[in-house]
Every structure is written in structure tokens, then in C-alpha cells.
GROMACS .gro file of C-alpha atoms in nm:
model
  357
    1UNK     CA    1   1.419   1.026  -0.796
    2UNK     CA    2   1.251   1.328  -0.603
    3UNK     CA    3   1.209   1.281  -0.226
    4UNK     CA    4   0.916   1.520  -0.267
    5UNK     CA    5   0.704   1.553  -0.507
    6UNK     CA    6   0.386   1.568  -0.680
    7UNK     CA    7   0.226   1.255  -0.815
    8UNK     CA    8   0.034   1.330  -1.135
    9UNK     CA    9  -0.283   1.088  -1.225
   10UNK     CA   10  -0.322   1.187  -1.597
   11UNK     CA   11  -0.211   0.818  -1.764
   12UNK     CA   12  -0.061   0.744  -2.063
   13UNK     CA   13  -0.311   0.677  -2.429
   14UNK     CA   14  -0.272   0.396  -2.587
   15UNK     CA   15  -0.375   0.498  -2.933
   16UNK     CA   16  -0.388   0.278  -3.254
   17UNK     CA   17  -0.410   0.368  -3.596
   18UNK     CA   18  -0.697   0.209  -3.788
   19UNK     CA   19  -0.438  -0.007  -3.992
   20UNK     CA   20  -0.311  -0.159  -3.637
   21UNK     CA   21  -0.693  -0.246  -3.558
   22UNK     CA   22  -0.629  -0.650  -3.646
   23UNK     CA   23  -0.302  -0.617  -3.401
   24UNK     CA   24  -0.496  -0.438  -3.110
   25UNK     CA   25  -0.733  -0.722  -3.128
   26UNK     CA   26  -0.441  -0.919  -2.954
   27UNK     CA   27  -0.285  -0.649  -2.721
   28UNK     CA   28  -0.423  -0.704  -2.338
   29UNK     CA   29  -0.673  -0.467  -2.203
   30UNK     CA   30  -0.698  -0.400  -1.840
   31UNK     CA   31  -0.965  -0.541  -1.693
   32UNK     CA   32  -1.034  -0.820  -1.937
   33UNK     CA   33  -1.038  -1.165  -1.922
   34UNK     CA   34  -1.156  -1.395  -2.212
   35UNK     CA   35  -1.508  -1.578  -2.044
   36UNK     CA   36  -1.410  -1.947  -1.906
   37UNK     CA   37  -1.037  -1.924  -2.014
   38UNK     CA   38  -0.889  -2.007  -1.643
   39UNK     CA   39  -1.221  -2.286  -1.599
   40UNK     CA   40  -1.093  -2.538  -1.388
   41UNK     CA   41  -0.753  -2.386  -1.253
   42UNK     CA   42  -0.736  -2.215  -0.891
   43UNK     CA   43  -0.540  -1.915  -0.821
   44UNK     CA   44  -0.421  -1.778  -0.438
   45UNK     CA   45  -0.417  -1.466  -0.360
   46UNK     CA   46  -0.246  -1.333  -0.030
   47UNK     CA   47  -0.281  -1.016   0.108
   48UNK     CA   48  -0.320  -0.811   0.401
   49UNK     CA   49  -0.661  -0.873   0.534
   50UNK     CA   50  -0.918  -0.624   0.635
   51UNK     CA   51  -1.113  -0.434   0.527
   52UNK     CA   52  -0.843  -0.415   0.238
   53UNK     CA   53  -0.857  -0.773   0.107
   54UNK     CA   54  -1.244  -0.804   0.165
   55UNK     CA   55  -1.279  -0.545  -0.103
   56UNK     CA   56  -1.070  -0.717  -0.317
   57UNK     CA   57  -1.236  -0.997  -0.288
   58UNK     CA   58  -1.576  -0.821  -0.376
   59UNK     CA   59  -1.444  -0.576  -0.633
   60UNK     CA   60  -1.183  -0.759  -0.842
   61UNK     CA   61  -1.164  -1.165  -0.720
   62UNK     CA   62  -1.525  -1.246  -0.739
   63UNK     CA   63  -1.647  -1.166  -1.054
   64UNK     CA   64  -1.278  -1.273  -1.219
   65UNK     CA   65  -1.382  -1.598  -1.095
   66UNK     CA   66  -1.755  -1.571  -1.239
   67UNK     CA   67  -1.587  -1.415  -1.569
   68UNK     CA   68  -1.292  -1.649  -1.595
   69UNK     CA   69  -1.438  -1.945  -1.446
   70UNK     CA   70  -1.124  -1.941  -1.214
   71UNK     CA   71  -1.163  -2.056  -0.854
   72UNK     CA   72  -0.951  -1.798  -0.623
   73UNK     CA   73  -0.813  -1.889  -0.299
   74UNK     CA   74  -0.768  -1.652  -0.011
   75UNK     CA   75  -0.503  -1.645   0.203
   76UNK     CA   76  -0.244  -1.388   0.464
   77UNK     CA   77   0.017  -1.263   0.340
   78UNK     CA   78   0.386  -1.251   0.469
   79UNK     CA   79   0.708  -1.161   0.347
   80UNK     CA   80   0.909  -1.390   0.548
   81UNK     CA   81   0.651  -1.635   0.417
   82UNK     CA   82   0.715  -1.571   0.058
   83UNK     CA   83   1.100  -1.598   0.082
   84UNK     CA   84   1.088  -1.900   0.291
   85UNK     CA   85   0.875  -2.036  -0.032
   86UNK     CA   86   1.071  -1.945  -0.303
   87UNK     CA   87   1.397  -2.001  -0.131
   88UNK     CA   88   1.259  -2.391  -0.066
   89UNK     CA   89   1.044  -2.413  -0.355
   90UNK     CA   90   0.752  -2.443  -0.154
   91UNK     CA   91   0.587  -2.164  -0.283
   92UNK     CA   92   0.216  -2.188  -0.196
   93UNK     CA   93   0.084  -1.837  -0.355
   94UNK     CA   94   0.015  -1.781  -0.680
   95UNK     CA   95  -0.002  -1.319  -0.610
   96UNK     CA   96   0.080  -1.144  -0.308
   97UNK     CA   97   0.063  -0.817  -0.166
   98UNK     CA   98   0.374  -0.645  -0.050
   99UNK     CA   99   0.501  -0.289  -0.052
  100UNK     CA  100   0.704  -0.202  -0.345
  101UNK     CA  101   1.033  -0.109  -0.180
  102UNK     CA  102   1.073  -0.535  -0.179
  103UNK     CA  103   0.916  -0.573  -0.494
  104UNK     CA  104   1.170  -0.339  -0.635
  105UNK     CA  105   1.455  -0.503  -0.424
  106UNK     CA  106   1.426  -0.862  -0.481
  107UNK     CA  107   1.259  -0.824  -0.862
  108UNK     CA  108   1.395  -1.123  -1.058
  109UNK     CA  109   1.514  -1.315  -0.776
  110UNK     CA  110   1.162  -1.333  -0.547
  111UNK     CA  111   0.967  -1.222  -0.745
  112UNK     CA  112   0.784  -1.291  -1.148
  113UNK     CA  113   0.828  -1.004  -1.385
  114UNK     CA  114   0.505  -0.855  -1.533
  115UNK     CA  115   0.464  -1.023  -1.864
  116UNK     CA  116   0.360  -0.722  -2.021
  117UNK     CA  117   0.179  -0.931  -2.322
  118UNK     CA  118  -0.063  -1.042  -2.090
  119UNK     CA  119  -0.075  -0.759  -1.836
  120UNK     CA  120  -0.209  -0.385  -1.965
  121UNK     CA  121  -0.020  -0.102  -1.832
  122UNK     CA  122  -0.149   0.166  -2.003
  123UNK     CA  123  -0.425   0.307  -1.773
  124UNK     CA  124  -0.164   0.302  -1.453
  125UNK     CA  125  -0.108   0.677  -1.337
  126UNK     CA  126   0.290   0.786  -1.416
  127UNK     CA  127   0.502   0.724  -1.126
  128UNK     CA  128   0.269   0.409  -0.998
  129UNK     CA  129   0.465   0.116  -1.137
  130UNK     CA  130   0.824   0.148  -0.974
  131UNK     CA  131   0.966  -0.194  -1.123
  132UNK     CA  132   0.910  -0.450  -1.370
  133UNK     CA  133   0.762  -0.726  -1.102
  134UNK     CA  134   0.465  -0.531  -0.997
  135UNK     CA  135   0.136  -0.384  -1.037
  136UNK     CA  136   0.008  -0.164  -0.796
  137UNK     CA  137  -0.260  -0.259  -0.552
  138UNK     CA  138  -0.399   0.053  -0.436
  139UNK     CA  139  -0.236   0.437  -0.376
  140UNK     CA  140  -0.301   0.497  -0.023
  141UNK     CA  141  -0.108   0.682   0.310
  142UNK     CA  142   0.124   0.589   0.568
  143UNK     CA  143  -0.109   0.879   0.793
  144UNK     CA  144  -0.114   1.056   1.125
  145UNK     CA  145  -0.417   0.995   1.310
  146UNK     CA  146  -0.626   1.121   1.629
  147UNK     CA  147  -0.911   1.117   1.877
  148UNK     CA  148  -1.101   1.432   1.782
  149UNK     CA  149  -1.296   1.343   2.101
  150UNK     CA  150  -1.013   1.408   2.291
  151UNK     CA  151  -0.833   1.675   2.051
  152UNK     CA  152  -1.095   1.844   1.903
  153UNK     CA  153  -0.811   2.073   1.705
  154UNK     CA  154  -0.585   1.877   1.601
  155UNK     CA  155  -0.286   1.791   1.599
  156UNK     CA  156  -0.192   1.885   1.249
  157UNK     CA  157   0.190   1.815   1.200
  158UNK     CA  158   0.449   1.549   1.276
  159UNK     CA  159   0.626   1.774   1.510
  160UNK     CA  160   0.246   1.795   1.698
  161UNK     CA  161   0.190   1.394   1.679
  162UNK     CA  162   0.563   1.410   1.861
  163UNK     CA  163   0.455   1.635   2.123
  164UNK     CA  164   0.316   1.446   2.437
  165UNK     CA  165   0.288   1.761   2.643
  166UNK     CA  166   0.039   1.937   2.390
  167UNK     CA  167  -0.068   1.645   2.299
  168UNK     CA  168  -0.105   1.360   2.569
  169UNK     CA  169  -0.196   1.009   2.549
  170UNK     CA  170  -0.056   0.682   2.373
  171UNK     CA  171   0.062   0.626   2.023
  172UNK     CA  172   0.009   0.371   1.781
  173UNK     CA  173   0.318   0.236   1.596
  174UNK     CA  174   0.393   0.003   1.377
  175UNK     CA  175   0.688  -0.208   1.550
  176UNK     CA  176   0.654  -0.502   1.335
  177UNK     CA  177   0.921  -0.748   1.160
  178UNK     CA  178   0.858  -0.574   0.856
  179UNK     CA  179   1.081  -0.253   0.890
  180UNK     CA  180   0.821   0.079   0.797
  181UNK     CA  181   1.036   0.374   0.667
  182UNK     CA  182   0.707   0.603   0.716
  183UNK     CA  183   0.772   0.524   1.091
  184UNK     CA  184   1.159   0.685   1.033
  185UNK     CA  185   0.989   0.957   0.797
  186UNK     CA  186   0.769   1.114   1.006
  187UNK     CA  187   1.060   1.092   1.324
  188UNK     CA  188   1.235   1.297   1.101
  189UNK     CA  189   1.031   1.542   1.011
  190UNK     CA  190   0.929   1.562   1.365
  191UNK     CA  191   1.226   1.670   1.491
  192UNK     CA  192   1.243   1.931   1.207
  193UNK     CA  193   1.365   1.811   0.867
  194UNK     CA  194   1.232   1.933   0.602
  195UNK     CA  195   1.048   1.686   0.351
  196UNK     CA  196   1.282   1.811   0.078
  197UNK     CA  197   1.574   1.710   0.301
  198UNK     CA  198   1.519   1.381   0.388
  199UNK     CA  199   1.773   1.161   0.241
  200UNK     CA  200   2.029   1.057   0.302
  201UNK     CA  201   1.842   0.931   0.568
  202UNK     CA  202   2.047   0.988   0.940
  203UNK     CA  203   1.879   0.689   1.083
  204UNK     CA  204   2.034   0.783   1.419
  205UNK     CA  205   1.889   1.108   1.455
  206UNK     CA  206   1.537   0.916   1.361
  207UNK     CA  207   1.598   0.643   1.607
  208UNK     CA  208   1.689   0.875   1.851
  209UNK     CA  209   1.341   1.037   1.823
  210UNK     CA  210   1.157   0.767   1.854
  211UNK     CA  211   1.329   0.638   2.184
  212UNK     CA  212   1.246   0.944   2.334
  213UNK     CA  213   0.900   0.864   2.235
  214UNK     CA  214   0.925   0.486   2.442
  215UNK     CA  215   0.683   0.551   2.705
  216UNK     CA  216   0.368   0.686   2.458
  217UNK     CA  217   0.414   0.358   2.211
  218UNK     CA  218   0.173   0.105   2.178
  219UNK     CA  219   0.346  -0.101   1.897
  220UNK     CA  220   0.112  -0.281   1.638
  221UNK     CA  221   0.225  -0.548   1.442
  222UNK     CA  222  -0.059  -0.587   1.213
  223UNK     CA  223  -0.324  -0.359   1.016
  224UNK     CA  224  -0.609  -0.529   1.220
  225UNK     CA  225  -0.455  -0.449   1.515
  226UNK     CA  226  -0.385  -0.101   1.454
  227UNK     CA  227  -0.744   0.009   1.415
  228UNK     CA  228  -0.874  -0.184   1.734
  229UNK     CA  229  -0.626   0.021   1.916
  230UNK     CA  230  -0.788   0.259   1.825
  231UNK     CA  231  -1.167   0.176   1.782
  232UNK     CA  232  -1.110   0.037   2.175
  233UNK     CA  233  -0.905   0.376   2.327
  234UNK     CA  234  -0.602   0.247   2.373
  235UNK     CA  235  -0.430   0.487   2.154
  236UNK     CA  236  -0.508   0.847   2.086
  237UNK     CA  237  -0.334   0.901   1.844
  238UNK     CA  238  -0.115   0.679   1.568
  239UNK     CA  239   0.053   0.591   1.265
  240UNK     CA  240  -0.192   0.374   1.059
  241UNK     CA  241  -0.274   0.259   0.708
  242UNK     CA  242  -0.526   0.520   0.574
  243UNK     CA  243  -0.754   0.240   0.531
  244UNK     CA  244  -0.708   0.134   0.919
  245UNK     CA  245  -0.788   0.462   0.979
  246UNK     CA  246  -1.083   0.495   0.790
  247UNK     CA  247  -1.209   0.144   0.921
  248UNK     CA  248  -1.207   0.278   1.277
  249UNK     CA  249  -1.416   0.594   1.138
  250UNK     CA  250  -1.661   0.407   0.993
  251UNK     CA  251  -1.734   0.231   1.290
  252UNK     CA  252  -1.857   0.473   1.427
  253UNK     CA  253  -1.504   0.656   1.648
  254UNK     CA  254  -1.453   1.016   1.574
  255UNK     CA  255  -1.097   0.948   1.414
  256UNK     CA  256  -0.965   1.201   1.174
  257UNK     CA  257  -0.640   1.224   0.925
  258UNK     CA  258  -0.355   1.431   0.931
  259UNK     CA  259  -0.291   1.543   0.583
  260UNK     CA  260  -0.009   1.753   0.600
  261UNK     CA  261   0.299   1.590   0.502
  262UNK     CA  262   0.159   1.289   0.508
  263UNK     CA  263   0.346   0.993   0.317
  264UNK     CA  264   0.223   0.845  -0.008
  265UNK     CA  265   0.234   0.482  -0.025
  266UNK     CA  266   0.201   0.231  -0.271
  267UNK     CA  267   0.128  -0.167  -0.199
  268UNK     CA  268   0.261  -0.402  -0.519
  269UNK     CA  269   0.058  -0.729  -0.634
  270UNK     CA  270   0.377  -0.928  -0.741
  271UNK     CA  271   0.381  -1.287  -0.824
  272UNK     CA  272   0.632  -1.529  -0.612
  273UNK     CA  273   0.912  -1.671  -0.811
  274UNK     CA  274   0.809  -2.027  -0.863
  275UNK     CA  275   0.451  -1.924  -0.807
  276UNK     CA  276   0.223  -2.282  -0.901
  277UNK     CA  277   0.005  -2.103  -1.143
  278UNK     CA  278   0.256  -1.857  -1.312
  279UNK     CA  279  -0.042  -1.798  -1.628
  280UNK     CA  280  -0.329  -1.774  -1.416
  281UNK     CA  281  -0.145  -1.478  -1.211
  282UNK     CA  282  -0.076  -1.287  -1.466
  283UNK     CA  283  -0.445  -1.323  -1.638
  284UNK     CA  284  -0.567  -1.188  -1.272
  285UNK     CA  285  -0.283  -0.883  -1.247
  286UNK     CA  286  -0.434  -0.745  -1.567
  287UNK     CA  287  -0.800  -0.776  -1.457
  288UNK     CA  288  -0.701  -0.613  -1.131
  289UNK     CA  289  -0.604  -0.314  -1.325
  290UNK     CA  290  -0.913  -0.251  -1.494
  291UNK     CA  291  -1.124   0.085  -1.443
  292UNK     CA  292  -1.459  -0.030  -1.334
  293UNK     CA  293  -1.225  -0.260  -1.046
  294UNK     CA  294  -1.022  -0.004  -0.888
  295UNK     CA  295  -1.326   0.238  -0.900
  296UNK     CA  296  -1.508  -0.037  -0.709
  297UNK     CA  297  -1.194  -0.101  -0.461
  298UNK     CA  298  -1.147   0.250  -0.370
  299UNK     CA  299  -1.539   0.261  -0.290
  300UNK     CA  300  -1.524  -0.024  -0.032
  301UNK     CA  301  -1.220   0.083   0.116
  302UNK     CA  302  -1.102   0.437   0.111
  303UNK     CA  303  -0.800   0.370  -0.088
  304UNK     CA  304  -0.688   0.515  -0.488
  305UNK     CA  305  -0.787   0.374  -0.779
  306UNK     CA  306  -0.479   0.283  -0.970
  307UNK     CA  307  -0.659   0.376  -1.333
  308UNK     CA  308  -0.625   0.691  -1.468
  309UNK     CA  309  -0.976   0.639  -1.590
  310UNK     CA  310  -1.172   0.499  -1.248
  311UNK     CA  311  -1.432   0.707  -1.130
  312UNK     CA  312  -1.540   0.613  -0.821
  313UNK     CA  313  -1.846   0.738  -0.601
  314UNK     CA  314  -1.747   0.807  -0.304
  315UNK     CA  315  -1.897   0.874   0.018
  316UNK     CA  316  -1.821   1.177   0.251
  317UNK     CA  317  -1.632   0.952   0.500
  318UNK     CA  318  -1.481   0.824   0.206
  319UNK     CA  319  -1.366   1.110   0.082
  320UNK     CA  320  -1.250   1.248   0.401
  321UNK     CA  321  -0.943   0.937   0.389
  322UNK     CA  322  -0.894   0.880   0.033
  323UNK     CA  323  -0.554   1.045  -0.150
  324UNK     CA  324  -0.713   1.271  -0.369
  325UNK     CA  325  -0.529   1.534  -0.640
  326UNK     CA  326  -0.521   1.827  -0.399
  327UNK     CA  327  -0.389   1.614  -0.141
  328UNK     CA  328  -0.058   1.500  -0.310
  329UNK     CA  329   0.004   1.919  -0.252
  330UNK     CA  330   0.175   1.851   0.099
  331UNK     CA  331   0.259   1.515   0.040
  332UNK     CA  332   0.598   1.332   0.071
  333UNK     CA  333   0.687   1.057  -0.142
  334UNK     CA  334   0.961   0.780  -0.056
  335UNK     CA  335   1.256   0.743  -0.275
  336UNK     CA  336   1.195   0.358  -0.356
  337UNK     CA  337   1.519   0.298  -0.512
  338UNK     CA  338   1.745   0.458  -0.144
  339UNK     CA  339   1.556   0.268   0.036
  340UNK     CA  340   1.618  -0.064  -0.148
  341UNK     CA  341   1.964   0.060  -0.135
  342UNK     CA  342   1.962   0.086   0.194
  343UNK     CA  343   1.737  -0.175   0.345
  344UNK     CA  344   2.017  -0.371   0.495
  345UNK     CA  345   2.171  -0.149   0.716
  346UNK     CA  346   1.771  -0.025   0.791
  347UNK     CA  347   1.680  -0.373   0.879
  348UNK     CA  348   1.958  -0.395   1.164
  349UNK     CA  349   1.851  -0.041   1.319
  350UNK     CA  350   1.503  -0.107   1.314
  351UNK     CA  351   1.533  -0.461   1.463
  352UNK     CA  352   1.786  -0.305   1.703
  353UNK     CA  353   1.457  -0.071   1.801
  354UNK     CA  354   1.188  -0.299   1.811
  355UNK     CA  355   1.357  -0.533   2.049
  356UNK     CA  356   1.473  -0.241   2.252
  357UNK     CA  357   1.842  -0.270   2.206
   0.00000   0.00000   0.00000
């Protein structure tokens, strides 16, 4: 896998033959559901909150339910959460959110695979489905943020979002129980590795970086309370969610993006292992992926459609935080499967960081 790279958006075709026309009446097709086929059953769906999981709601959840007669449940999602479920077969969700480094790491064992007979694939951009227990959510940015009331100019790299003498104030950073490699990215390339050097990953020299950062961090724990950080002053400048970021823009704080090198991200809808309503998931993964959905999503919240054929209208502010083509020009993209690899021994140093050890 690349450590940096270009993410295309042209999709694959799925093209039939007028002899296979009696067959394609059976194949799935994203964004479908047969009317009243889940009446009666209830579905929960866990994710991240915000204004994330209220546009789910409103682009994909609520007219599944008026479509499929489906009732779906809302609730917060948590890794810890999930394993605790499946590993005590308490398992309360039926789809969650996570990022696809632990879809990818625990496929099989935490999580469903896709049941591709159910779930279309075909409109997903190349390089967007990274195992066989996921769909993806939405294509947005682990991003670089500021106060362009209080730096009119910038910043415009990592090296300048490091730099508390040219660039004073607190930062924002995630210091949560869920280890964030974008955190370890951009130390790196802060102190002057090159995107195309990345990995291995010296987590040391990363660690290092961000220790010498101590002072300047305001740690965040959660989306929600990364953009009130923000929206309130606290932090000038931080390491957000492009949709946190584009939540505290929109109401109304001059916050802008830092596009350069920033890191391409990709949340996973996966269902638990065990999940109560197994069926029902997978009927709702392959209306999630439908064009008219994700066109809808990225329009509430800022973040990429994840079909090739979505076209969303979007708004100037919009457009000022979503990925778009020309954007994926300086952009760096994780390699998923080191990471996994790795997660372990990544676990321990970040852990080791957070609690200030």
C-alpha cells in the first residue's frame, strides 16, 4: 500500500448484457430497499454524534424507515463498547461507526462481513472499501485548523501548526482512549518527514514532538468537544474532524482548514459480531450507499459522498471543508494495513502519552 497517494473517485460499472437482464433483477442496488420489507423489525444504529449522525439520520435513516417500514434506533457509539458486547454477547447495536483501521483489524472476529448479495458495492470509489466488514461512512479529513481572527495568514503547514512562537495560543488535540494516528502523522511531518517517508513509523521521534508541545494542548476526547473548543476560544488552533471544523464555521467563528498535507480519512459502518438484527443491517448498509444518500449526507455535513455517482450541491462554506478531487493533490493517506499491524505496540505509546507517563 502507498503511504501517499492519490485517491481516484471514478467507480467501477457494473454492466449487464441484455441476456443477464432476468439475473440483474436479483443483484442488490445501492440505495434500494424493497417498500415494507423490514415492517415491524427495529434496527440501531451507533455513531458519532453531531452534526455527523444528525445528517444521517435525515439523509439515509429516515426515509429507510419510511421506505422499509423499519423503525431505527439511535444511539453513541464506542469501541470499547462494541468489544465489551461481542466479547459477552451482549451486543446491543445492530451498525456502528468506527474508523477502518479496527474494522480492518478485528474483521471476522468483531465484526460481520459485508454480505455482498445483499450489499451493492459497485458505485464505492476504488480505494474506499479497505476490508470485507465495512462500508464506508463518509471520506472526510483528520485537518489542521485556525482562528483567522487571530491569524489572518495562516498557518499553512504542520511544521507552522507546531510552531508556538509564530504561531501562539492553545491547541486542540485529540487525547482520547481511542489512539488517532493523524495525531502521530502530523508530529511527524512537523518535525520534517516527508509524507512519502512516513512509515515505518518512529513513534518515539513522534512522541517526542508532541511532549514538547505539553503546555499548548487542550486534549479533546470527543468530536463535540473539539468544536466548542473552538466555537468558545479556548483553542486557536487544532486537530479536528473536518466536519468539527466546519460545524464551528457555520456557526458563525471565522475557522479555516489547512489543506496542505492534510490526512484523508475514512469512517467504516460495520456490523458487531452477534449484532441482534444481522438481516436488517445489512438491508440498511446497502441503502446507505446509494447516490441520492451520500449526495444528501455530504450536503448537511461537509463530508464525501462515498458514490462515484453523488452529486451533491454544495454551499460555499461547504465547499470550503469538503475533500474534493483537487484536494487529494497534497494529501496523505494512512497505510491501513501498518497500522493494524502495528496497533499494539501504538496503543501502549499513546496511552503512555495521554496519561503523561
Amino acid at each position: 500500500m502507498s503511504n501517499y497517494k492519490i485517491l481516484g473517485v471514478t467507480a467501477a460499472v457494473l454492466a449487464l448484457s441484455a441476456s443477464s437482464a432476468t439475473f440483474a433483477q436479483d443483484e442488490p442496488k445501492a440505495g434500494t430497499v424493497a417498500p415494507g420489507s423490514l415492517a415491524g423489525q427495529t434496527v440501531v444504529f451507533a455513531s458519532s454524534g453531531g452534526i455527523f449522525q444528525d445528517g444521517q439520520k435525515a439523509a439515509i435513516w429516515d426515509p429507510f424507515e419510511a421506505e422499509s417500514g423499519v423503525t431505527v434506533l439511535q444511539d453513541a457509539s464506542s469501541f470499547a463498547k462494541l468489544r465489551a458486547g461481542v466479547e459477552t454477547g451482549t451486543v446491543a447495536w445492530d451498525m456502528s461507526v468506527s474508523s477502518n483501521y479496527l474494522t480492518y483489524q478485528f474483521c471476522g472476529t468483531l465484526w460481520e462481513k459485508i454480505d455482498t448479495s445483499i450489499v451493492d458495492l459497485s458505485e464505492v470509489p476504488p480505494g474506499l472499501v479497505t476490508d470485507e466488514c465495512m462500508i464506508p461512512a463518509i471520506v472526510y479529513s483528520d485537518i489542521g485548523v485556525y482562528n483567522a481572527d487571530l491569524f489572518p495568514e495562516g498557518p499553512t503547514s504542520w511544521a507552522d501548526f507546531f510552531d508556538v512562537e509564530k504561531f501562539p495560543g492553545k491547541r486542540g488535540l485529540n487525547m482520547s482512549a481511542d489512539p488517532s494516528p493523524a495525531v502521530v502523522l502530523a508530529a511527524l511531518m512537523a518535525d520534517g518527514v516527508a509524507p512519502a517517508d512516513l512509515y515505518p513509523i518512529d513513534f518515539d521521534r513522534a512522541f517526542n514532538k508532541l511532549r514538547n508541545l505539553d503546555e499548548y494542548i487542550v486534549p479533546w476526547s470527543t468530536g463535540a468537544q473539539s468544536q466548542q473548543q473552538l466555537e468558545s476560544g479556548e483553542t486557536a488552533l487544532a486537530i479536528v474532524w473536518s466536519g468539527r471544523g466546519y460545524g464551528a464555521a457555520k456557526a458563525g467563528n471565522n475557522i479555516k482548514p489547512i489543506w496542505h498535507d492534510w490526512l484523508v480519512a475514512v469512517d467504516s459502518v460495520g456490523i458487531p459480531k452477534g449484532a441482534p438484527n444481522v438481516a436488517g443491517a445489512q438491508a440498511g448498509l446497502n441503502y446507505y450507499l446509494g447516490a441520492t444518500q451520500t449526495a444528501r449526507l455530504a450536503e448537511l455535513t461537509s463530508y464525501g459522498p462515498v458514490n462515484a455517482n453523488a452529486k451533491p450541491n454544495l454551499d460555499s462554506l461547504v465547499q470550503e471543508w469538503v475533500p474534493t478531487n483537487e484536494r487529494f493533490n497534497t494529501a496523505v493517506y494512512p497505510d491501513i494495513a501498518w497500522w493494524s499491524a502495528n496497533w499494539d505496540e501504538f496503543t501502549e505509546k499513546w496511552n503512555d502519552w495521554v496519561t503523561g507517563n
